[in-house]
XYZ file of C-alpha atoms in Angstrom:
682
model
C -113.677 42.183 -59.461
C -113.916 44.240 -56.359
C -116.396 47.120 -56.003
C -115.016 50.324 -54.527
C -115.801 53.944 -54.234
C -113.127 56.538 -54.911
C -113.922 60.062 -54.226
C -117.603 59.487 -54.718
C -117.302 57.566 -57.816
C -118.313 53.915 -57.879
C -116.175 51.441 -59.917
C -115.012 47.845 -60.341
C -111.353 47.084 -60.134
C -109.443 43.887 -60.439
C -108.885 41.699 -57.319
C -105.503 41.742 -55.679
C -104.405 45.097 -56.879
C -103.295 47.926 -54.327
C -105.371 50.970 -53.269
C -102.800 53.112 -55.249
C -103.383 51.142 -58.507
C -107.184 51.354 -58.013
C -106.862 55.130 -57.699
C -104.839 55.525 -60.659
C -107.483 53.316 -62.673
C -109.922 55.905 -61.449
C -107.761 58.705 -62.903
C -106.544 60.033 -59.496
C -103.079 61.164 -59.118
C -101.327 59.667 -56.104
C -97.996 61.208 -55.276
C -95.044 58.584 -54.413
C -91.403 58.287 -54.215
C -90.697 54.674 -53.043
C -93.413 52.989 -55.013
C -92.529 51.733 -58.608
C -94.786 49.436 -60.511
C -91.922 47.196 -61.692
C -90.497 46.784 -58.063
C -91.554 45.276 -54.805
C -93.537 47.291 -52.551
C -91.547 48.877 -49.668
C -93.854 51.473 -48.116
C -90.892 53.698 -47.047
C -91.878 57.243 -48.221
C -95.502 57.412 -46.853
C -96.305 59.995 -49.519
C -99.076 58.097 -51.003
C -101.434 58.480 -47.923
C -105.197 58.235 -48.524
C -108.202 57.823 -46.196
C -109.931 54.449 -46.378
C -113.065 53.237 -44.768
C -113.802 50.815 -43.175
C -110.413 51.250 -41.411
C -108.569 53.102 -38.642
C -109.306 56.918 -38.482
C -105.996 57.818 -39.986
C -104.365 57.939 -43.358
C -103.152 54.688 -44.746
C -100.236 54.009 -47.297
C -102.052 53.166 -50.580
C -99.001 51.545 -52.147
C -99.049 48.591 -49.540
C -102.755 48.323 -48.875
C -104.704 45.742 -51.080
C -107.952 46.681 -52.387
C -110.973 45.183 -50.829
C -114.608 45.004 -51.817
C -116.703 47.834 -50.487
C -113.871 50.177 -49.813
C -114.555 53.850 -49.531
C -111.422 55.602 -50.709
C -110.860 59.404 -50.449
C -107.895 61.069 -52.067
C -108.408 64.782 -51.462
C -109.661 65.258 -47.999
C -108.125 67.840 -45.641
C -106.689 64.946 -43.545
C -105.113 63.579 -46.616
C -103.636 66.893 -47.685
C -102.384 67.664 -44.220
C -100.908 64.288 -43.808
C -98.957 64.575 -47.208
C -97.690 68.107 -46.200
C -96.319 66.637 -42.974
C -94.603 63.867 -45.008
C -93.031 66.387 -47.222
C -91.826 68.669 -44.371
C -90.185 65.466 -42.854
C -88.433 64.505 -46.142
C -87.137 68.166 -46.647
C -85.784 68.411 -43.112
C -82.243 67.063 -44.080
C -82.400 67.790 -47.787
C -79.838 70.328 -48.826
C -82.403 72.197 -51.041
C -79.741 72.752 -53.665
C -81.968 72.670 -56.814
C -80.130 75.252 -58.673
C -77.007 73.170 -58.910
C -78.640 69.683 -59.125
C -78.551 67.747 -62.338
C -81.834 66.450 -61.442
C -83.388 69.750 -61.689
C -86.513 69.935 -63.984
C -86.770 66.088 -63.766
C -86.967 65.738 -59.922
C -90.065 64.216 -58.325
C -89.289 65.766 -55.093
C -88.969 69.172 -56.570
C -92.375 68.638 -58.404
C -94.289 67.260 -55.320
C -92.746 69.903 -53.082
C -94.595 72.603 -55.181
C -97.872 70.904 -54.215
C -97.307 69.932 -50.652
C -94.266 71.861 -49.351
C -94.354 74.657 -46.998
C -93.124 78.108 -47.794
C -90.276 77.880 -45.130
C -88.924 75.144 -42.819
C -89.671 74.969 -39.170
C -86.506 72.981 -38.655
C -83.752 75.308 -37.279
C -81.290 72.584 -36.352
C -78.165 71.633 -38.326
C -79.001 69.419 -41.297
C -77.631 65.922 -41.713
C -74.586 65.420 -44.060
C -73.786 62.107 -45.729
C -70.391 61.540 -47.448
C -70.770 60.611 -51.110
C -70.374 57.167 -52.283
C -68.254 55.761 -55.087
C -70.307 53.676 -57.381
C -68.146 53.574 -60.602
C -67.655 55.685 -63.617
C -71.340 55.931 -64.468
C -73.288 56.921 -61.350
C -72.506 60.140 -59.581
C -73.848 60.407 -56.066
C -74.769 63.021 -53.580
C -76.167 61.002 -50.752
C -77.157 64.030 -48.542
C -80.141 64.296 -50.945
C -81.288 60.769 -50.593
C -84.587 60.171 -48.880
C -84.069 56.341 -48.468
C -86.903 55.308 -50.918
C -84.700 52.301 -51.688
C -85.814 52.135 -55.511
C -82.126 51.669 -56.398
C -81.588 48.781 -53.931
C -84.731 47.014 -55.080
C -83.771 47.476 -58.697
C -80.223 46.057 -58.248
C -81.497 43.085 -56.255
C -84.754 42.332 -58.054
C -84.164 43.264 -61.707
C -80.295 43.427 -62.333
C -79.717 40.454 -59.925
C -76.549 42.068 -58.615
C -76.910 42.417 -54.842
C -74.306 45.110 -54.495
C -76.434 48.014 -53.009
C -77.939 48.075 -49.656
C -78.769 50.067 -46.520
C -76.673 50.507 -43.483
C -77.385 52.230 -40.264
C -80.772 52.822 -38.492
C -83.132 55.820 -38.188
C -81.634 59.089 -39.316
C -78.132 57.415 -39.790
C -79.432 55.196 -42.776
C -77.188 55.343 -45.826
C -77.412 53.619 -49.232
C -74.193 52.243 -50.245
C -72.110 49.409 -51.851
C -70.910 48.383 -48.541
C -67.331 48.425 -49.694
C -66.960 51.116 -52.137
C -66.582 49.752 -55.592
C -67.929 50.202 -59.073
C -71.371 48.637 -59.680
C -70.779 45.690 -61.967
C -74.149 45.271 -63.508
C -74.750 46.000 -67.207
C -77.874 47.726 -66.106
C -76.525 49.838 -63.241
C -77.354 53.306 -64.648
C -81.123 52.449 -64.583
C -80.946 53.503 -60.868
C -80.377 57.080 -62.088
C -83.825 57.029 -63.730
C -85.398 55.462 -60.854
C -84.055 57.938 -58.302
C -86.836 60.312 -57.367
C -84.342 62.894 -56.074
C -80.976 64.074 -57.064
C -79.047 61.450 -54.954
C -78.048 59.517 -58.053
C -77.128 61.290 -61.330
C -75.222 60.627 -64.386
C -71.447 61.110 -64.030
C -70.758 61.394 -67.787
C -73.553 63.799 -68.187
C -72.966 65.888 -65.034
C -73.143 69.662 -65.540
C -73.422 69.323 -69.311
C -76.986 70.722 -69.962
C -80.528 71.344 -68.539
C -83.389 69.180 -69.776
C -85.116 72.183 -71.130
C -82.150 73.046 -73.328
C -82.459 69.587 -75.150
C -84.202 68.357 -78.212
C -85.960 64.978 -77.582
C -86.104 62.394 -80.367
C -87.794 59.083 -80.058
C -85.654 56.284 -81.692
C -84.292 52.665 -81.498
C -81.121 51.336 -80.047
C -78.532 49.525 -82.072
C -75.889 48.580 -79.458
C -77.422 45.057 -79.476
C -80.055 43.089 -81.320
C -82.925 43.755 -78.974
C -84.082 47.255 -80.488
C -84.632 48.833 -77.128
C -86.773 51.916 -77.573
C -84.786 55.064 -76.618
C -85.062 58.820 -76.413
C -82.143 60.690 -77.892
C -81.422 64.110 -76.183
C -79.469 66.416 -78.392
C -78.321 70.007 -78.300
C -77.336 71.547 -81.706
C -75.480 68.706 -83.552
C -74.372 66.953 -80.378
C -76.011 63.963 -78.821
C -75.694 64.464 -74.934
C -77.567 61.604 -73.582
C -79.686 58.458 -74.317
C -82.484 57.586 -72.065
C -85.119 54.664 -72.178
C -88.494 54.707 -73.571
C -91.258 52.455 -72.110
C -92.109 49.441 -74.415
C -93.516 46.511 -72.335
C -92.923 44.138 -75.414
C -89.216 44.791 -75.609
C -87.229 46.750 -72.948
C -89.999 47.425 -70.492
C -88.404 50.732 -69.206
C -84.757 49.774 -68.868
C -81.771 50.132 -71.074
C -78.241 48.707 -70.796
C -75.373 51.068 -69.733
C -73.638 50.532 -73.290
C -76.829 51.856 -74.892
C -77.066 54.807 -72.414
C -73.382 55.898 -72.548
C -71.770 54.751 -75.594
C -73.089 57.812 -77.234
C -69.974 59.961 -76.567
C -68.250 57.605 -79.080
C -70.315 59.394 -81.747
C -67.954 62.426 -81.297
C -64.670 60.525 -81.673
C -62.850 59.092 -84.468
C -65.552 60.105 -86.980
C -65.192 59.981 -90.860
C -66.445 63.313 -91.985
C -65.016 63.435 -95.531
C -64.002 61.089 -98.313
C -60.477 59.562 -98.525
C -58.587 57.824 -101.128
C -55.250 55.913 -100.817
C -52.403 57.369 -102.805
C -48.815 56.056 -102.530
C -49.855 53.878 -99.598
C -51.280 56.839 -97.562
C -54.907 58.029 -97.079
C -55.486 61.386 -98.464
C -58.453 63.642 -98.208
C -60.699 63.874 -101.435
C -63.905 65.050 -102.706
C -66.975 62.842 -103.565
C -66.338 63.018 -107.312
C -62.635 61.907 -106.973
C -63.664 59.067 -104.753
C -66.495 57.876 -106.970
C -64.244 58.200 -110.061
C -61.621 55.970 -108.666
C -64.180 53.363 -107.768
C -65.706 53.622 -111.180
C -62.174 53.051 -112.710
C -61.568 49.982 -110.714
C -65.164 48.381 -111.230
C -64.819 48.766 -114.957
C -61.767 46.746 -114.882
C -62.756 43.556 -113.021
C -64.966 40.673 -113.361
C -68.403 41.611 -111.626
C -68.207 38.260 -109.763
C -65.072 39.461 -108.125
C -66.914 42.363 -106.438
C -68.062 41.598 -102.952
C -70.227 43.441 -100.504
C -70.165 42.838 -96.738
C -72.618 44.572 -94.418
C -71.692 45.366 -90.979
C -73.393 44.872 -87.506
C -74.856 48.219 -87.334
C -75.971 48.751 -90.723
C -79.750 49.726 -91.382
C -82.133 47.882 -93.823
C -82.309 50.763 -96.375
C -78.416 50.683 -96.758
C -78.409 46.960 -97.226
C -81.184 47.117 -99.896
C -79.445 49.798 -101.885
C -75.967 48.039 -101.867
C -77.754 44.675 -102.750
C -79.409 46.181 -105.553
C -76.163 47.999 -106.816
C -74.290 44.662 -106.744
C -76.922 42.860 -108.601
C -76.943 45.531 -111.272
C -73.231 45.324 -111.664
C -73.580 41.507 -112.063
C -72.515 40.238 -108.733
C -74.254 38.073 -106.242
C -71.435 37.943 -103.840
C -72.561 39.583 -100.535
C -73.082 38.677 -96.875
C -74.256 40.176 -93.653
C -72.655 37.509 -91.373
C -69.236 38.974 -90.563
C -68.675 36.173 -88.023
C -69.463 33.510 -90.426
C -72.381 32.206 -88.483
C -74.386 29.403 -90.154
C -78.027 30.531 -90.475
C -80.973 29.308 -92.384
C -81.965 32.478 -94.362
C -84.493 30.450 -96.281
C -86.864 30.234 -93.371
C -87.566 33.116 -91.020
C -88.547 30.964 -88.250
C -85.088 29.520 -88.197
C -83.177 32.641 -87.386
C -85.319 34.720 -85.187
C -86.274 34.667 -81.438
C -89.676 32.944 -81.865
C -90.611 32.814 -78.256
C -90.515 36.704 -78.328
C -88.931 38.846 -75.638
C -92.136 39.312 -73.612
C -93.061 35.683 -73.506
C -89.877 34.603 -71.960
C -91.644 35.101 -68.783
C -93.934 32.158 -69.525
C -91.048 29.763 -69.931
C -90.369 27.221 -67.343
C -87.062 25.688 -68.693
C -84.299 27.020 -70.769
C -81.335 25.701 -72.568
C -78.452 28.104 -73.551
C -76.222 27.073 -76.187
C -73.119 29.282 -76.783
C -74.800 32.230 -75.413
C -74.377 34.511 -72.432
C -77.489 36.679 -72.477
C -76.112 38.854 -69.660
C -73.598 40.450 -71.997
C -75.041 39.754 -75.367
C -78.532 41.042 -74.408
C -78.759 42.384 -70.844
C -82.461 43.504 -71.103
C -83.390 39.963 -72.407
C -81.569 38.618 -69.558
C -83.866 40.469 -67.076
C -86.714 38.578 -68.547
C -84.945 35.292 -67.999
C -84.434 36.333 -64.337
C -88.142 37.448 -63.980
C -89.069 33.955 -65.166
C -86.822 32.362 -62.615
C -88.439 34.552 -59.870
C -92.114 34.189 -60.829
C -91.973 30.646 -62.367
C -88.940 28.898 -61.044
C -87.408 28.847 -64.481
C -84.799 26.137 -64.699
C -81.710 27.037 -66.857
C -78.989 24.876 -68.290
C -75.978 26.499 -69.993
C -73.579 24.944 -72.515
C -70.576 27.299 -72.781
C -68.258 29.173 -70.537
C -69.498 29.552 -66.843
C -70.393 32.866 -65.573
C -72.842 34.717 -63.338
C -76.077 35.054 -65.418
C -77.694 36.837 -62.277
C -79.944 33.647 -61.586
C -79.252 30.026 -60.800
C -78.179 27.883 -63.865
C -76.760 24.461 -64.222
C -73.579 24.694 -66.206
C -73.514 21.595 -68.146
C -70.011 22.072 -69.550
C -68.379 23.924 -72.381
C -67.447 20.998 -74.597
C -69.543 20.236 -77.733
C -69.997 16.592 -76.377
C -72.571 17.854 -73.968
C -74.811 19.143 -76.791
C -74.584 15.783 -78.504
C -75.614 14.043 -75.149
C -78.677 16.112 -74.811
C -79.624 15.719 -78.527
C -79.479 11.915 -77.920
C -81.617 12.138 -74.887
C -79.071 10.623 -72.461
C -78.088 13.784 -70.595
C -79.853 14.415 -67.224
C -80.971 17.759 -68.194
C -83.056 16.219 -70.799
C -85.522 15.253 -68.079
C -85.843 18.837 -67.068
C -86.785 19.933 -70.687
C -89.169 16.978 -71.308
C -91.144 17.571 -68.102
C -91.515 21.375 -68.785
C -94.794 22.810 -70.078
C -93.090 25.631 -72.104
C -89.408 24.680 -72.595
C -87.334 27.050 -74.753
C -83.750 26.918 -76.306
C -81.576 29.928 -76.952
C -78.968 29.374 -79.715
C -76.264 31.814 -79.605
C -73.958 33.285 -82.309
C -70.906 31.811 -80.512
C -72.140 28.260 -81.259
C -73.266 29.109 -84.934
C -69.950 30.870 -85.663
C -67.965 27.575 -85.207
C -66.807 25.776 -88.304
C -69.366 23.064 -87.241
C -72.177 25.560 -86.776
C -74.318 23.658 -89.219
C -74.049 20.484 -87.096
C -74.836 22.381 -83.911
C -77.808 23.698 -85.432
C -78.977 20.242 -86.464
C -78.468 18.888 -82.885
C -80.303 21.962 -81.527
C -83.342 21.141 -83.850
C -83.171 17.464 -82.572
C -83.512 18.879 -79.014
C -86.451 20.936 -79.936
C -88.258 17.962 -81.514
C -87.276 15.529 -78.686
C -88.576 17.910 -75.960
C -91.587 19.266 -77.763
C -90.457 22.826 -77.585
C -92.720 23.749 -80.569
C -96.519 23.178 -79.849
C -99.689 24.983 -80.310
C -98.952 28.651 -80.091
C -95.713 28.103 -78.183
C -92.389 28.152 -80.053
C -89.358 27.660 -77.937
C -86.775 27.615 -80.678
C -84.839 30.903 -80.471
C -81.700 32.361 -82.105
C -80.255 35.207 -80.125
C -78.354 37.681 -82.363
C -75.935 40.101 -80.978
C -75.891 42.454 -84.101
C -78.492 45.015 -84.743
C -78.356 44.767 -88.569
C -78.266 40.922 -88.818
C -81.803 39.895 -88.890
C -82.735 42.748 -91.373
C -79.827 41.649 -93.745
C -81.181 37.974 -93.497
C -84.741 39.259 -94.203
C -83.419 41.145 -97.354
C -81.544 37.988 -98.472
C -78.152 39.658 -98.154
C -76.456 36.311 -97.837
C -74.892 33.633 -100.357
C -77.035 31.107 -101.808
C -75.342 28.428 -99.914
C -75.637 29.068 -96.203
C -72.364 27.168 -95.613
C -70.576 29.733 -97.625
C -68.830 32.278 -95.250
C -67.468 35.696 -95.470
C -63.886 34.409 -95.757
C -65.044 32.187 -98.556
C -66.409 35.019 -100.688
C -63.564 37.425 -100.124
C -60.879 34.755 -100.755
C -60.632 35.691 -104.525
C -62.310 39.101 -104.448
C -60.802 41.991 -106.355
C -63.121 44.763 -105.009
C -64.442 44.509 -101.576
C -67.253 46.930 -100.466
C -67.274 47.182 -96.668
C -70.610 48.803 -95.683
C -69.798 49.469 -91.950
C -68.131 46.049 -91.788
C -65.161 46.257 -89.195
C -65.264 42.715 -87.526
C -63.733 40.606 -90.232
C -60.127 39.675 -90.464
C -58.663 42.702 -92.413
C -55.576 40.799 -93.333
C -57.703 38.720 -95.726
C -58.474 41.848 -97.748
C -54.823 42.777 -98.406
C -54.924 41.729 -102.079
C -58.215 43.473 -102.976
C -59.317 47.014 -103.661
C -61.171 47.920 -100.514
C -64.097 50.319 -100.363
C -65.234 51.294 -96.793
C -68.338 53.113 -96.064
C -69.138 54.009 -92.501
C -69.010 56.451 -89.638
C -65.848 55.711 -87.630
C -62.331 55.249 -88.412
C -62.095 51.657 -87.147
C -60.486 48.499 -88.707
C -62.332 48.718 -92.047
C -61.282 52.399 -92.549
C -57.538 51.552 -91.791
C -57.676 48.769 -94.588
C -59.586 50.952 -97.099
C -58.338 52.292 -100.372
C -61.411 54.600 -100.579
C -63.406 55.911 -97.534
C -66.960 57.082 -97.994
C -68.217 58.728 -94.805
C -71.799 57.614 -93.751
C -74.216 58.421 -90.992
C -74.455 56.954 -87.501
C -77.742 55.709 -86.156
C -78.573 58.902 -84.398
C -78.061 60.678 -87.745
C -80.690 59.009 -90.042
C -84.204 57.842 -90.261
C -83.660 54.084 -90.820
C -85.246 50.606 -90.408
C -83.871 47.837 -88.112
C -85.230 44.457 -87.405
C -84.558 43.081 -83.821
C -83.821 39.539 -82.813
C -87.585 38.683 -82.597
C -88.168 39.757 -86.063
C -89.886 42.958 -85.000
C -89.460 45.924 -87.746
C -88.727 49.091 -86.187
C -87.793 52.586 -87.430
C -85.414 55.100 -85.841
C -85.452 58.787 -86.226
C -82.759 61.351 -87.099
C -81.815 63.295 -83.925
C -78.869 65.256 -85.402
C -77.176 65.760 -88.624
C -73.962 63.802 -89.833
C -70.605 65.622 -89.494
C -68.994 67.457 -92.250
C -69.468 65.714 -95.643
C -70.816 62.572 -94.362
C -74.336 61.498 -95.717
C -76.959 58.851 -95.160
C -75.565 55.473 -96.493
C -78.163 54.660 -98.922
C -77.880 58.208 -100.621
C -74.198 57.522 -101.099
C -74.836 54.290 -102.688
C -77.664 55.742 -104.800
C -75.046 58.526 -106.079
C -72.405 55.978 -106.686
C -74.775 53.922 -108.876
C -75.102 56.889 -111.153
C -71.541 57.250 -111.635
C -71.223 53.417 -112.275
C -73.839 53.529 -115.073
C -76.272 51.474 -113.144
C -78.756 54.136 -111.483
C -80.988 52.480 -108.842
C -84.602 52.835 -109.614
C -85.441 54.913 -106.608
C -84.360 58.351 -105.467
C -86.406 58.916 -102.453
C -86.737 57.089 -99.117
C -90.171 56.226 -99.751
C -89.206 54.582 -103.047
C -86.475 52.576 -101.326
C -88.805 51.329 -98.625
C -91.201 50.279 -101.349
C -88.434 48.192 -102.672
C -87.785 46.677 -99.235
C -91.432 45.683 -99.078
C -91.137 44.171 -102.526
C -88.126 42.037 -101.323
C -89.886 41.005 -98.152
C -93.520 41.969 -97.156
C -92.511 41.852 -93.564
C -91.227 45.328 -94.031
C -94.717 46.669 -94.358
C -95.592 45.565 -90.780
C -93.971 47.915 -88.267
C -93.785 47.287 -84.667
C -95.417 43.939 -84.854
C -94.232 40.417 -84.299
C -95.380 37.909 -86.936
C -95.473 34.229 -85.899
C -93.282 32.277 -88.102
C -93.138 28.542 -88.981
C -90.208 26.790 -87.597
C -88.691 23.639 -89.408
C -85.732 21.477 -88.726
C -82.480 22.588 -90.293
C -78.725 22.254 -90.073
C -76.586 19.472 -91.497
C -75.874 16.060 -90.031
C -72.339 15.373 -89.111
C -69.779 15.163 -86.300
C -68.875 17.824 -83.905
C -65.470 19.384 -83.777
C -63.779 19.346 -80.474
C -63.349 22.470 -78.284
C -65.538 24.761 -76.239
C -68.576 26.472 -77.413
C -67.984 30.175 -76.819
C -70.075 33.278 -76.354
C -69.951 35.745 -79.271
C -69.022 38.724 -76.954
C -66.048 38.972 -74.596
C -66.181 42.618 -73.536
C -69.562 43.904 -72.996
C -68.611 47.571 -73.020
C -66.708 47.599 -76.486
C -68.443 45.442 -79.112
C -68.752 47.724 -81.984
C -67.188 50.811 -83.707
C -69.227 53.365 -81.489
C -68.636 51.722 -78.176
C -64.819 51.152 -79.165
C -64.542 54.861 -79.667
C -66.175 55.940 -76.405
C -64.116 57.098 -73.591
C -66.777 56.190 -71.023
C -66.922 52.566 -72.274
C -63.121 52.583 -72.081
C -63.276 53.657 -68.484
C -65.743 50.957 -67.651
C -63.692 48.281 -69.254
C -60.829 49.477 -67.166
C -62.660 49.837 -63.792
C -65.209 47.114 -64.058
C -63.643 44.488 -66.320
C -60.073 45.111 -64.942
C -58.478 45.117 -68.521
C -56.838 47.814 -70.619
C -59.009 50.891 -70.777
C -57.823 52.230 -74.196
C -60.427 52.879 -76.750
C -60.530 50.763 -79.693
C -59.191 53.497 -81.881
C -56.294 54.517 -79.651
C -52.857 53.910 -81.135
């Protein structure tokens, strides 16, 4: 610990931190533009000047100066104030001062700090510099005349996103931030540079000129675009969600979110189901709730209960899964599943289907084996942790599956399943990397587990864990990476067949009634001979195959519980109300149970959540990760031929909301270079 004096106050601070960080520990506010605690130090803006003794008789940049024992630091002297005012005047020389028309207005660091250190008028009478705007794709809007060259965006793209597409050209006054050759940013995290930009040089293109921040209602919630459960803020006006921004959570997403999380929200306005429908004479017709419920009741009364099947989709919350499970059990059916892709998962032991290492502890790993997983598109935020481990610890990565740019070096061991067998037998060269590592880990993707031989792949993965000592002490290196927000919650609630080898296709083969709870990813041709009830919020594949449609609420329209891939129970909050006659899903199922003559034993969300805790006590522990015991699982057998794929092909369109999004369609066209139609276009 170093002893320092800050504005007359003595205190001890950790060795190795900067003067700026020491001042913040002392409760002093230091203005800055280029400095960011999650990026490398650049020292460009000079706004963070302080007076330090012993040292030269001039202000020093506190962001780049390591703290030393015996330092006397002054943050509020006349010299410091005058220096900061000079820096501010310099920064504003070429700035267009167009705050009234800037989307950053109200959220601009430059605007805020100019109130404290700016002059009443400029002494600069010459013409201001003008810089042409740069094209950075469908998500980021540029006005580069406002840029102060803090390079936050450049450092984020290089250090965190791992996509070296941004940089500076020119010297002196002619410095410009650009993509060199104008093109769309290809990172799945590209829009985070908008949050990082301290001025209005980089703003949101889809959100441009839609609203001012003081017009918006802010709601803290949880993301469902992947299985990470990133903490988000939903900004709405009236009944419309206008934007999604990240909230800081160091255990999960730090302060980043993926572009899909941020921009798929426009899909909430398109192709919505806002009233019940029933199929008459081959066509879906508008109906009321009573008509829809009566038709369902008539069909249920005429079939064997074991012929009634329930399928939960990827975005479904735990409250809805619980109520559907209880309804099916009350009717006499135990035919239900939450694994639309047919993934083989051991639901009997929680440590066998969650990400045991936890997201934050990925940074401690020194070796990693990816099996049928591409974390860059399945979980971009988790991928940043792997990249950070590579930067800080030299993480060595081996990947079994299709090759691709993970944003960090990786040994592509091949896509054939034979490679996995060789590693499990200890005869592959990469075994030495895993065996010599102190904290090795394995990430098993849904692409591998969804193969017909997923049980054999799971067994071989467990052999690798045992052979290389991935589970020892408080370190558990066995991880299953889910791609669906509702998957772990469904497994925790036991919404799976008793036999884990039984797949969705098996249980719907002879079904006479199929209840699709937000399930759109199965082969709907297999449902042609059954009476299909679809409950969801978008007119996607499930709605097209339905005989009855019950309009539900999207994740922004309800308070609900989700469990992320590491087993963390989190709760979202309602930001807006559902459109039209749509209702929260569990309330629909509760009302239906009355009509079917099997009323569920709860009529409030508190009663429902008490039932969830009864099914699994883990739901009583919010926002915590409970260490679970891992044990070997899977089945012995021979691997089938063929490559081990990733579970997601198009990052921008992976669920009903993103497939309805025009912004995601544009990203698909401009970045992926494929058809840019939305998933609901004819």
